[in-house]
PDB file of C-alpha atoms in Angstrom:
ATOM      1  CA  MET A   1       0.000   0.000   0.000  1.00  0.00           C
ATOM      2  CA  ASN A   2       0.998   3.619  -0.516  1.00  0.00           C
ATOM      3  CA  VAL A   3       1.113   5.600   2.723  1.00  0.00           C
ATOM      4  CA  LEU A   4       1.471   9.372   3.053  1.00  0.00           C
ATOM      5  CA  CYS A   5       2.644  10.638   6.441  1.00  0.00           C
ATOM      6  CA  THR A   6       2.207  14.327   7.155  1.00  0.00           C
ATOM      7  CA  ASP A   7       3.042  16.740   9.917  1.00  0.00           C
ATOM      8  CA  LYS A   8      -0.198  18.583  10.732  1.00  0.00           C
ATOM      9  CA  THR A   9       1.346  22.021  11.076  1.00  0.00           C
ATOM     10  CA  GLY A  10       1.770  23.921   7.836  1.00  0.00           C
ATOM     11  CA  THR A  11       0.638  21.008   5.675  1.00  0.00           C
ATOM     12  CA  LEU A  12      -2.992  20.545   6.743  1.00  0.00           C
ATOM     13  CA  THR A  13      -3.270  23.985   8.363  1.00  0.00           C
ATOM     14  CA  GLU A  14      -2.762  27.475   6.921  1.00  0.00           C
ATOM     15  CA  ASN A  15       0.432  27.991   8.952  1.00  0.00           C
ATOM     16  CA  GLN A  16      -0.683  31.600   9.447  1.00  0.00           C
ATOM     17  CA  ILE A  17      -0.542  31.337  13.201  1.00  0.00           C
ATOM     18  CA  LYS A  18      -1.999  34.135  15.313  1.00  0.00           C
ATOM     19  CA  LEU A  19      -1.618  34.702  19.033  1.00  0.00           C
ATOM     20  CA  ILE A  20      -5.176  35.165  20.280  1.00  0.00           C
ATOM     21  CA  LEU A  21      -4.935  34.681  24.059  1.00  0.00           C
ATOM     22  CA  HIS A  22      -2.453  35.538  26.818  1.00  0.00           C
ATOM     23  CA  ILE A  23      -4.180  34.441  30.000  1.00  0.00           C
ATOM     24  CA  ASP A  24      -3.663  33.316  33.585  1.00  0.00           C
ATOM     25  CA  MET A  25      -4.682  29.845  34.813  1.00  0.00           C
ATOM     26  CA  GLU A  26      -8.288  31.017  35.212  1.00  0.00           C
ATOM     27  CA  GLY A  27      -8.526  32.323  31.649  1.00  0.00           C
ATOM     28  CA  LYS A  28      -8.285  36.054  32.397  1.00  0.00           C
ATOM     29  CA  ASP A  29      -6.178  38.347  30.189  1.00  0.00           C
ATOM     30  CA  ASP A  30      -2.730  38.752  31.710  1.00  0.00           C
ATOM     31  CA  GLU A  31      -0.191  41.312  30.464  1.00  0.00           C
ATOM     32  CA  LYS A  32       2.656  39.691  32.427  1.00  0.00           C
ATOM     33  CA  VAL A  33       2.103  36.425  30.525  1.00  0.00           C
ATOM     34  CA  LEU A  34       2.371  38.371  27.252  1.00  0.00           C
ATOM     35  CA  LEU A  35       5.491  40.301  28.378  1.00  0.00           C
ATOM     36  CA  TYR A  36       7.315  37.192  29.627  1.00  0.00           C
ATOM     37  CA  SER A  37       6.455  35.101  26.558  1.00  0.00           C
ATOM     38  CA  PHE A  38       7.643  38.047  24.401  1.00  0.00           C
ATOM     39  CA  LEU A  39      10.941  38.275  26.331  1.00  0.00           C
ATOM     40  CA  ASN A  40      11.453  34.519  25.941  1.00  0.00           C
ATOM     41  CA  SER A  41      10.749  34.555  22.192  1.00  0.00           C
ATOM     42  CA  HIS A  42      12.819  37.704  21.602  1.00  0.00           C
ATOM     43  CA  PHE A  43      15.956  36.650  23.484  1.00  0.00           C
ATOM     44  CA  GLN A  44      16.151  32.935  22.649  1.00  0.00           C
ATOM     45  CA  THR A  45      18.604  32.391  19.796  1.00  0.00           C
ATOM     46  CA  GLY A  46      17.494  28.959  18.582  1.00  0.00           C
ATOM     47  CA  LEU A  47      15.361  28.632  15.477  1.00  0.00           C
ATOM     48  CA  LYS A  48      12.325  30.851  15.855  1.00  0.00           C
ATOM     49  CA  SER A  49       9.204  28.721  15.528  1.00  0.00           C
ATOM     50  CA  PRO A  50       5.992  30.073  13.930  1.00  0.00           C
ATOM     51  CA  LEU A  51       4.665  30.389  17.504  1.00  0.00           C
ATOM     52  CA  ASP A  52       7.597  32.657  18.448  1.00  0.00           C
ATOM     53  CA  GLU A  53       6.953  34.754  15.355  1.00  0.00           C
ATOM     54  CA  ALA A  54       3.252  35.048  16.253  1.00  0.00           C
ATOM     55  CA  ILE A  55       4.152  36.272  19.762  1.00  0.00           C
ATOM     56  CA  LEU A  56       6.614  38.859  18.437  1.00  0.00           C
ATOM     57  CA  LYS A  57       4.137  40.081  15.791  1.00  0.00           C
ATOM     58  CA  HIS A  58       1.209  40.343  18.223  1.00  0.00           C
ATOM     59  CA  GLU A  59       2.139  43.804  19.470  1.00  0.00           C
ATOM     60  CA  GLU A  60       5.239  45.935  19.957  1.00  0.00           C
ATOM     61  CA  ILE A  61       6.528  45.785  23.520  1.00  0.00           C
ATOM     62  CA  ASP A  62       9.280  48.019  24.845  1.00  0.00           C
ATOM     63  CA  ILE A  63      11.878  45.706  26.397  1.00  0.00           C
ATOM     64  CA  THR A  64      14.835  48.100  26.265  1.00  0.00           C
ATOM     65  CA  LYS A  65      15.232  47.924  30.055  1.00  0.00           C
ATOM     66  CA  PHE A  66      15.795  44.164  29.902  1.00  0.00           C
ATOM     67  CA  GLN A  67      19.201  42.683  29.226  1.00  0.00           C
ATOM     68  CA  LYS A  68      19.796  39.054  28.270  1.00  0.00           C
ATOM     69  CA  ILE A  69      22.159  37.107  30.546  1.00  0.00           C
ATOM     70  CA  ASP A  70      21.868  33.509  29.292  1.00  0.00           C
ATOM     71  CA  GLU A  71      19.532  30.900  27.821  1.00  0.00           C
ATOM     72  CA  VAL A  72      18.798  27.179  28.078  1.00  0.00           C
ATOM     73  CA  PRO A  73      17.913  26.142  24.499  1.00  0.00           C
ATOM     74  CA  PHE A  74      14.865  24.144  23.440  1.00  0.00           C
ATOM     75  CA  ASP A  75      15.117  20.383  23.019  1.00  0.00           C
ATOM     76  CA  PHE A  76      12.577  17.678  22.209  1.00  0.00           C
ATOM     77  CA  VAL A  77      12.971  15.918  25.552  1.00  0.00           C
ATOM     78  CA  ARG A  78      12.165  18.943  27.780  1.00  0.00           C
ATOM     79  CA  ARG A  79       9.987  20.597  25.123  1.00  0.00           C
ATOM     80  CA  ARG A  80      10.648  24.031  26.602  1.00  0.00           C
ATOM     81  CA  VAL A  81      13.112  26.919  26.191  1.00  0.00           C
ATOM     82  CA  SER A  82      14.339  29.228  28.960  1.00  0.00           C
ATOM     83  CA  VAL A  83      16.044  32.617  29.034  1.00  0.00           C
ATOM     84  CA  VAL A  84      17.633  34.607  31.847  1.00  0.00           C
ATOM     85  CA  VAL A  85      17.054  38.376  31.751  1.00  0.00           C
ATOM     86  CA  GLU A  86      18.028  41.238  34.012  1.00  0.00           C
ATOM     87  CA  LYS A  87      16.173  44.489  34.692  1.00  0.00           C
ATOM     88  CA  GLU A  88      17.376  47.088  37.194  1.00  0.00           C
ATOM     89  CA  ARG A  89      19.749  44.537  38.770  1.00  0.00           C
ATOM     90  CA  LEU A  90      16.953  41.968  39.248  1.00  0.00           C
ATOM     91  CA  ARG A  91      17.333  38.663  37.426  1.00  0.00           C
ATOM     92  CA  PHE A  92      14.465  36.566  36.106  1.00  0.00           C
ATOM     93  CA  PHE A  93      14.442  33.039  34.698  1.00  0.00           C
ATOM     94  CA  ILE A  94      11.639  32.668  32.120  1.00  0.00           C
ATOM     95  CA  ALA A  95      10.528  29.343  30.616  1.00  0.00           C
ATOM     96  CA  LYS A  96       8.060  28.735  27.790  1.00  0.00           C
ATOM     97  CA  GLY A  97       6.956  25.447  26.246  1.00  0.00           C
ATOM     98  CA  ALA A  98       4.534  22.525  26.239  1.00  0.00           C
ATOM     99  CA  PRO A  99       2.221  23.215  29.209  1.00  0.00           C
ATOM    100  CA  GLU A 100       2.630  19.755  30.738  1.00  0.00           C
ATOM    101  CA  GLU A 101       6.419  20.170  30.647  1.00  0.00           C
ATOM    102  CA  ILE A 102       6.279  23.697  32.102  1.00  0.00           C
ATOM    103  CA  LEU A 103       4.026  22.488  34.915  1.00  0.00           C
ATOM    104  CA  LYS A 104       6.569  19.771  35.811  1.00  0.00           C
ATOM    105  CA  VAL A 105       9.101  22.421  36.878  1.00  0.00           C
ATOM    106  CA  CYS A 106       6.644  24.654  38.782  1.00  0.00           C
ATOM    107  CA  SER A 107       6.116  24.641  42.544  1.00  0.00           C
ATOM    108  CA  TYR A 108       4.030  27.842  42.625  1.00  0.00           C
ATOM    109  CA  TYR A 109       1.455  29.742  40.583  1.00  0.00           C
ATOM    110  CA  GLU A 110       0.706  33.442  40.279  1.00  0.00           C
ATOM    111  CA  LEU A 111      -2.838  34.812  40.152  1.00  0.00           C
ATOM    112  CA  GLU A 112      -3.622  38.549  40.232  1.00  0.00           C
ATOM    113  CA  GLY A 113      -0.136  39.292  41.541  1.00  0.00           C
ATOM    114  CA  ILE A 114      -0.298  36.774  44.414  1.00  0.00           C
ATOM    115  CA  ILE A 115       2.064  33.769  44.399  1.00  0.00           C
ATOM    116  CA  SER A 116       0.787  30.550  46.004  1.00  0.00           C
ATOM    117  CA  ASP A 117       1.936  26.936  46.312  1.00  0.00           C
ATOM    118  CA  ILE A 118       0.644  24.608  43.603  1.00  0.00           C
ATOM    119  CA  THR A 119      -1.798  22.298  45.404  1.00  0.00           C
ATOM    120  CA  GLU A 120      -3.328  19.231  43.758  1.00  0.00           C
ATOM    121  CA  GLU A 121      -6.482  21.301  43.196  1.00  0.00           C
ATOM    122  CA  ALA A 122      -4.519  24.122  41.513  1.00  0.00           C
ATOM    123  CA  ARG A 123      -2.641  21.614  39.335  1.00  0.00           C
ATOM    124  CA  LYS A 124      -5.922  20.087  38.161  1.00  0.00           C
ATOM    125  CA  LYS A 125      -7.301  23.555  37.414  1.00  0.00           C
ATOM    126  CA  ILE A 126      -4.264  24.408  35.259  1.00  0.00           C
ATOM    127  CA  GLU A 127      -4.442  21.049  33.449  1.00  0.00           C
ATOM    128  CA  GLN A 128      -8.178  21.473  32.807  1.00  0.00           C
ATOM    129  CA  LYS A 129      -7.734  24.948  31.335  1.00  0.00           C
ATOM    130  CA  TYR A 130      -5.064  23.514  29.008  1.00  0.00           C
ATOM    131  CA  LEU A 131      -7.407  20.682  27.945  1.00  0.00           C
ATOM    132  CA  ASP A 132     -10.273  23.130  27.337  1.00  0.00           C
ATOM    133  CA  LEU A 133      -8.121  25.372  25.136  1.00  0.00           C
ATOM    134  CA  SER A 134      -6.780  22.366  23.196  1.00  0.00           C
ATOM    135  CA  ALA A 135     -10.300  20.988  22.652  1.00  0.00           C
ATOM    136  CA  GLU A 136     -11.144  24.300  20.933  1.00  0.00           C
ATOM    137  CA  GLY A 137      -8.348  23.555  18.453  1.00  0.00           C
ATOM    138  CA  LEU A 138      -5.940  26.117  19.906  1.00  0.00           C
ATOM    139  CA  ARG A 139      -2.221  25.454  20.116  1.00  0.00           C
ATOM    140  CA  VAL A 140      -1.090  26.277  23.635  1.00  0.00           C
ATOM    141  CA  LEU A 141       2.180  27.075  25.402  1.00  0.00           C
ATOM    142  CA  GLY A 142       2.727  27.457  29.138  1.00  0.00           C
ATOM    143  CA  VAL A 143       4.764  30.330  30.604  1.00  0.00           C
ATOM    144  CA  ALA A 144       6.625  30.279  33.947  1.00  0.00           C
ATOM    145  CA  SER A 145       9.227  32.396  35.725  1.00  0.00           C
ATOM    146  CA  LYS A 146      11.203  32.872  38.930  1.00  0.00           C
ATOM    147  CA  ARG A 147      13.345  35.546  40.551  1.00  0.00           C
ATOM    148  CA  LEU A 148      16.981  34.465  40.665  1.00  0.00           C
ATOM    149  CA  LYS A 149      18.747  35.097  43.945  1.00  0.00           C
ATOM    150  CA  GLU A 150      22.087  33.688  42.848  1.00  0.00           C
ATOM    151  CA  GLU A 151      23.965  35.445  40.040  1.00  0.00           C
ATOM    152  CA  LYS A 152      25.789  33.011  37.762  1.00  0.00           C
ATOM    153  CA  VAL A 153      27.549  33.365  34.439  1.00  0.00           C
ATOM    154  CA  VAL A 154      25.979  30.205  32.997  1.00  0.00           C
ATOM    155  CA  TYR A 155      22.585  28.686  33.706  1.00  0.00           C
ATOM    156  CA  SER A 156      21.415  25.142  32.915  1.00  0.00           C
ATOM    157  CA  ILE A 157      18.476  22.722  32.881  1.00  0.00           C
ATOM    158  CA  ASN A 158      19.025  22.305  36.640  1.00  0.00           C
ATOM    159  CA  ASP A 159      17.822  25.884  37.115  1.00  0.00           C
ATOM    160  CA  GLU A 160      14.435  24.918  35.665  1.00  0.00           C
ATOM    161  CA  SER A 161      12.953  24.137  39.079  1.00  0.00           C
ATOM    162  CA  ASP A 162      10.723  25.700  41.755  1.00  0.00           C
ATOM    163  CA  MET A 163       9.267  28.023  39.136  1.00  0.00           C
ATOM    164  CA  THR A 164       6.017  29.993  39.254  1.00  0.00           C
ATOM    165  CA  PHE A 165       3.356  29.121  36.679  1.00  0.00           C
ATOM    166  CA  LEU A 166       2.091  32.365  35.104  1.00  0.00           C
ATOM    167  CA  GLY A 167      -0.398  31.193  32.487  1.00  0.00           C
ATOM    168  CA  PHE A 168      -0.866  30.348  28.816  1.00  0.00           C
ATOM    169  CA  VAL A 169      -0.395  31.829  25.383  1.00  0.00           C
ATOM    170  CA  ALA A 170      -2.810  30.294  22.850  1.00  0.00           C
ATOM    171  CA  PHE A 171      -2.700  30.397  19.057  1.00  0.00           C
ATOM    172  CA  LEU A 172      -5.121  29.834  16.198  1.00  0.00           C
ATOM    173  CA  ASP A 173      -3.924  27.904  13.145  1.00  0.00           C
ATOM    174  CA  PRO A 174      -6.982  27.130  10.984  1.00  0.00           C
ATOM    175  CA  PRO A 175      -7.091  24.158   8.559  1.00  0.00           C
ATOM    176  CA  LYS A 176      -6.397  24.887   4.894  1.00  0.00           C
ATOM    177  CA  GLU A 177      -9.545  25.241   2.810  1.00  0.00           C
ATOM    178  CA  THR A 178      -8.086  22.937   0.151  1.00  0.00           C
ATOM    179  CA  ALA A 179      -7.004  20.230   2.625  1.00  0.00           C
ATOM    180  CA  LYS A 180     -10.428  18.541   2.824  1.00  0.00           C
ATOM    181  CA  GLN A 181     -10.565  18.062  -0.940  1.00  0.00           C
ATOM    182  CA  SER A 182      -6.950  16.836  -1.002  1.00  0.00           C
ATOM    183  CA  LEU A 183      -7.715  14.181   1.625  1.00  0.00           C
ATOM    184  CA  GLN A 184     -10.631  12.910  -0.464  1.00  0.00           C
ATOM    185  CA  LEU A 185      -8.422  12.728  -3.582  1.00  0.00           C
ATOM    186  CA  LEU A 186      -5.747  10.777  -1.674  1.00  0.00           C
ATOM    187  CA  SER A 187      -8.351   8.287  -0.493  1.00  0.00           C
ATOM    188  CA  LYS A 188      -9.686   7.783  -4.023  1.00  0.00           C
ATOM    189  CA  ALA A 189      -6.122   7.250  -5.258  1.00  0.00           C
ATOM    190  CA  GLY A 190      -5.616   4.451  -2.719  1.00  0.00           C
ATOM    191  CA  VAL A 191      -3.182   6.418  -0.546  1.00  0.00           C
ATOM    192  CA  GLU A 192      -3.646   6.069   3.207  1.00  0.00           C
ATOM    193  CA  LEU A 193      -2.884   9.173   5.253  1.00  0.00           C
ATOM    194  CA  LYS A 194      -1.231   9.094   8.660  1.00  0.00           C
ATOM    195  CA  ILE A 195      -0.651  12.241  10.737  1.00  0.00           C
ATOM    196  CA  LEU A 196       2.631  12.545  12.664  1.00  0.00           C
ATOM    197  CA  THR A 197       2.613  15.696  14.787  1.00  0.00           C
ATOM    198  CA  GLY A 198       4.284  17.312  17.763  1.00  0.00           C
ATOM    199  CA  ASP A 199       0.919  18.826  18.742  1.00  0.00           C
ATOM    200  CA  ASN A 200      -1.225  17.236  21.431  1.00  0.00           C
ATOM    201  CA  GLU A 201      -4.031  14.773  20.805  1.00  0.00           C
ATOM    202  CA  LEU A 202      -6.955  17.168  21.424  1.00  0.00           C
ATOM    203  CA  VAL A 203      -5.762  19.839  18.980  1.00  0.00           C
ATOM    204  CA  THR A 204      -5.064  17.162  16.368  1.00  0.00           C
ATOM    205  CA  ARG A 205      -8.500  15.564  16.821  1.00  0.00           C
ATOM    206  CA  LYS A 206     -10.138  18.983  16.395  1.00  0.00           C
ATOM    207  CA  VAL A 207      -8.304  19.629  13.110  1.00  0.00           C
ATOM    208  CA  CYS A 208      -9.148  16.091  11.893  1.00  0.00           C
ATOM    209  CA  SER A 209     -12.817  16.666  12.742  1.00  0.00           C
ATOM    210  CA  GLU A 210     -12.885  19.953  10.813  1.00  0.00           C
ATOM    211  CA  LEU A 211     -11.318  18.226   7.803  1.00  0.00           C
ATOM    212  CA  GLY A 212     -13.649  15.226   7.926  1.00  0.00           C
ATOM    213  CA  PHE A 213     -10.674  12.902   8.502  1.00  0.00           C
ATOM    214  CA  GLU A 214     -11.651   9.701  10.316  1.00  0.00           C
ATOM    215  CA  VAL A 215      -9.352   8.978  13.255  1.00  0.00           C
ATOM    216  CA  LYS A 216      -8.854   5.204  13.482  1.00  0.00           C
ATOM    217  CA  GLY A 217      -6.448   5.253  16.408  1.00  0.00           C
ATOM    218  CA  VAL A 218      -4.228   7.714  18.272  1.00  0.00           C
ATOM    219  CA  VAL A 219      -0.798   6.856  19.657  1.00  0.00           C
ATOM    220  CA  LEU A 220       1.217   9.272  21.806  1.00  0.00           C
ATOM    221  CA  GLY A 221       4.976   9.828  21.747  1.00  0.00           C
ATOM    222  CA  ASN A 222       5.301   8.740  25.397  1.00  0.00           C
ATOM    223  CA  ASP A 223       3.782   5.353  24.526  1.00  0.00           C
ATOM    224  CA  ILE A 224       5.969   4.958  21.436  1.00  0.00           C
ATOM    225  CA  ALA A 225       9.064   5.503  23.602  1.00  0.00           C
ATOM    226  CA  GLN A 226       8.129   2.370  25.597  1.00  0.00           C
ATOM    227  CA  MET A 227       7.427   0.137  22.548  1.00  0.00           C
ATOM    228  CA  THR A 228       9.754  -2.346  20.901  1.00  0.00           C
ATOM    229  CA  ASP A 229      10.082  -2.151  17.117  1.00  0.00           C
ATOM    230  CA  GLU A 230       8.049  -5.355  16.868  1.00  0.00           C
ATOM    231  CA  ALA A 231       5.157  -3.898  18.863  1.00  0.00           C
ATOM    232  CA  LEU A 232       5.272  -0.527  17.078  1.00  0.00           C
ATOM    233  CA  SER A 233       5.429  -2.302  13.718  1.00  0.00           C
ATOM    234  CA  ALA A 234       1.913  -3.627  14.348  1.00  0.00           C
ATOM    235  CA  VAL A 235       0.643  -0.333  15.792  1.00  0.00           C
ATOM    236  CA  VAL A 236       1.698   1.750  12.767  1.00  0.00           C
ATOM    237  CA  GLU A 237      -0.586  -0.374  10.590  1.00  0.00           C
ATOM    238  CA  GLU A 238      -3.733   0.309  12.629  1.00  0.00           C
ATOM    239  CA  ALA A 239      -3.366   3.848  14.038  1.00  0.00           C
ATOM    240  CA  ASN A 240      -3.446   6.879  11.756  1.00  0.00           C
ATOM    241  CA  VAL A 241      -2.681   9.695  14.224  1.00  0.00           C
ATOM    242  CA  PHE A 242       0.594   9.901  16.149  1.00  0.00           C
ATOM    243  CA  ALA A 243       0.609  12.926  18.491  1.00  0.00           C
ATOM    244  CA  ARG A 244       3.305  14.563  20.641  1.00  0.00           C
ATOM    245  CA  VAL A 245       5.964  12.717  18.636  1.00  0.00           C
ATOM    246  CA  THR A 246       9.611  13.773  18.367  1.00  0.00           C
ATOM    247  CA  PRO A 247      11.467  14.035  15.018  1.00  0.00           C
ATOM    248  CA  ALA A 248      13.260  10.749  15.861  1.00  0.00           C
ATOM    249  CA  GLN A 249       9.918   9.018  16.473  1.00  0.00           C
ATOM    250  CA  LYS A 250       8.578  10.273  13.126  1.00  0.00           C
ATOM    251  CA  ASP A 251      11.617   8.709  11.499  1.00  0.00           C
ATOM    252  CA  ARG A 252      11.074   5.443  13.367  1.00  0.00           C
ATOM    253  CA  ILE A 253       7.426   5.226  12.236  1.00  0.00           C
ATOM    254  CA  ILE A 254       8.383   5.851   8.599  1.00  0.00           C
ATOM    255  CA  ASN A 255      11.122   3.192   8.709  1.00  0.00           C
ATOM    256  CA  LEU A 256       8.726   0.620  10.188  1.00  0.00           C
ATOM    257  CA  LEU A 257       6.066   1.372   7.571  1.00  0.00           C
ATOM    258  CA  LYS A 258       8.726   0.834   4.882  1.00  0.00           C
ATOM    259  CA  SER A 259       9.810  -2.429   6.555  1.00  0.00           C
ATOM    260  CA  ASN A 260       6.168  -3.534   6.440  1.00  0.00           C
ATOM    261  CA  GLY A 261       6.291  -3.229   2.650  1.00  0.00           C
ATOM    262  CA  HIS A 262       4.626   0.156   2.127  1.00  0.00           C
ATOM    263  CA  VAL A 263       5.791   2.890  -0.216  1.00  0.00           C
ATOM    264  CA  VAL A 264       5.936   5.855   2.149  1.00  0.00           C
ATOM    265  CA  GLY A 265       5.697   9.542   1.331  1.00  0.00           C
ATOM    266  CA  PHE A 266       6.283  12.228   3.931  1.00  0.00           C
ATOM    267  CA  MET A 267       5.073  15.802   3.709  1.00  0.00           C
ATOM    268  CA  GLY A 268       6.727  18.278   6.058  1.00  0.00           C
ATOM    269  CA  ASP A 269       7.612  21.942   6.294  1.00  0.00           C
ATOM    270  CA  GLY A 270       9.942  22.410   9.274  1.00  0.00           C
ATOM    271  CA  ILE A 271      13.666  22.048   9.845  1.00  0.00           C
ATOM    272  CA  ASN A 272      12.982  19.072  12.123  1.00  0.00           C
ATOM    273  CA  ASP A 273      11.131  17.344   9.274  1.00  0.00           C
ATOM    274  CA  ALA A 274      14.291  17.191   7.139  1.00  0.00           C
ATOM    275  CA  PRO A 275      15.417  13.710   8.388  1.00  0.00           C
ATOM    276  CA  SER A 276      11.952  12.220   7.732  1.00  0.00           C
ATOM    277  CA  LEU A 277      11.793  13.808   4.287  1.00  0.00           C
ATOM    278  CA  LYS A 278      15.064  12.011   3.520  1.00  0.00           C
ATOM    279  CA  THR A 279      14.060   8.680   5.123  1.00  0.00           C
ATOM    280  CA  SER A 280      10.766   8.415   3.209  1.00  0.00           C
ATOM    281  CA  ASP A 281      10.523   7.018  -0.312  1.00  0.00           C
ATOM    282  CA  VAL A 282       8.979  10.281  -1.469  1.00  0.00           C
ATOM    283  CA  GLY A 283       9.685  13.580   0.289  1.00  0.00           C
ATOM    284  CA  ILE A 284       7.142  16.343  -0.254  1.00  0.00           C
ATOM    285  CA  SER A 285       7.294  19.917   0.983  1.00  0.00           C
ATOM    286  CA  VAL A 286       5.048  22.973   0.757  1.00  0.00           C
ATOM    287  CA  ASN A 287       5.563  26.480  -0.596  1.00  0.00           C
ATOM    288  CA  ASN A 288       5.804  28.102   2.850  1.00  0.00           C
ATOM    289  CA  ALA A 289       8.259  25.529   4.234  1.00  0.00           C
ATOM    290  CA  VAL A 290      11.699  26.412   5.611  1.00  0.00           C
ATOM    291  CA  ASP A 291      14.565  26.252   3.101  1.00  0.00           C
ATOM    292  CA  VAL A 292      16.084  23.085   4.611  1.00  0.00           C
ATOM    293  CA  ALA A 293      12.816  21.180   4.137  1.00  0.00           C
ATOM    294  CA  LYS A 294      12.485  22.409   0.562  1.00  0.00           C
ATOM    295  CA  GLU A 295      16.049  21.398  -0.277  1.00  0.00           C
TER     296      GLU A 295
END
């Protein structure tokens, strides 16, 4: 069988991402969440994601009083990026990333200027707000910070601890109008589509629903990490949505589909899709993809 694997972002969606919410854990507008997410996106020097660009485009913020001290770059294990900034001799550590990963490093939360310990009840409230936003089809990042008492030259992953959860930034990335028709044409041509995405399950299900794409089974990256190749080899045949997957896991899925005798195409648009584009039998990119993917 012919199988086409696609990353949801930029291939099934417009990839014209807009920041539409900057809110605290209760869903109220919060300017500090916007400022701190802006500082994080502005000062981090890794590859700017479309989400970073959406934050920086949202509105102009004067950050001339802030000076960058250091950063802890993004990686696909932590799924967050942190920067250290200084303003008027006060240092702040600011983290932004997948909400579940941000929450892991938080001991406190801030609400209307008051910092409190994260109780089990508060944790559930934060998690529920994240689920509600995702169910609406919004892509969501968590934002956290802490005052640094110790001045160091270099900061590391170990400093991502005892942080204060500030809230969420949420983005809209609507499905492409032509995607629905394309999915129907693929089906008629005998090509089975499988979605491999770093987004969470709820956002992906919402996009699939809007496109009329039948979800036959969802597998998460955490589960894939625990599977042997033999077990995953069977799973890749049945499931057609793989959410919260890393670039390495995308590659693994494609290789197993090929081993199972399928001709596999992969459509991607990001720099992290480059290995999968090479691994697949047919690599496909889109007009608004990064140069590395196009090459």
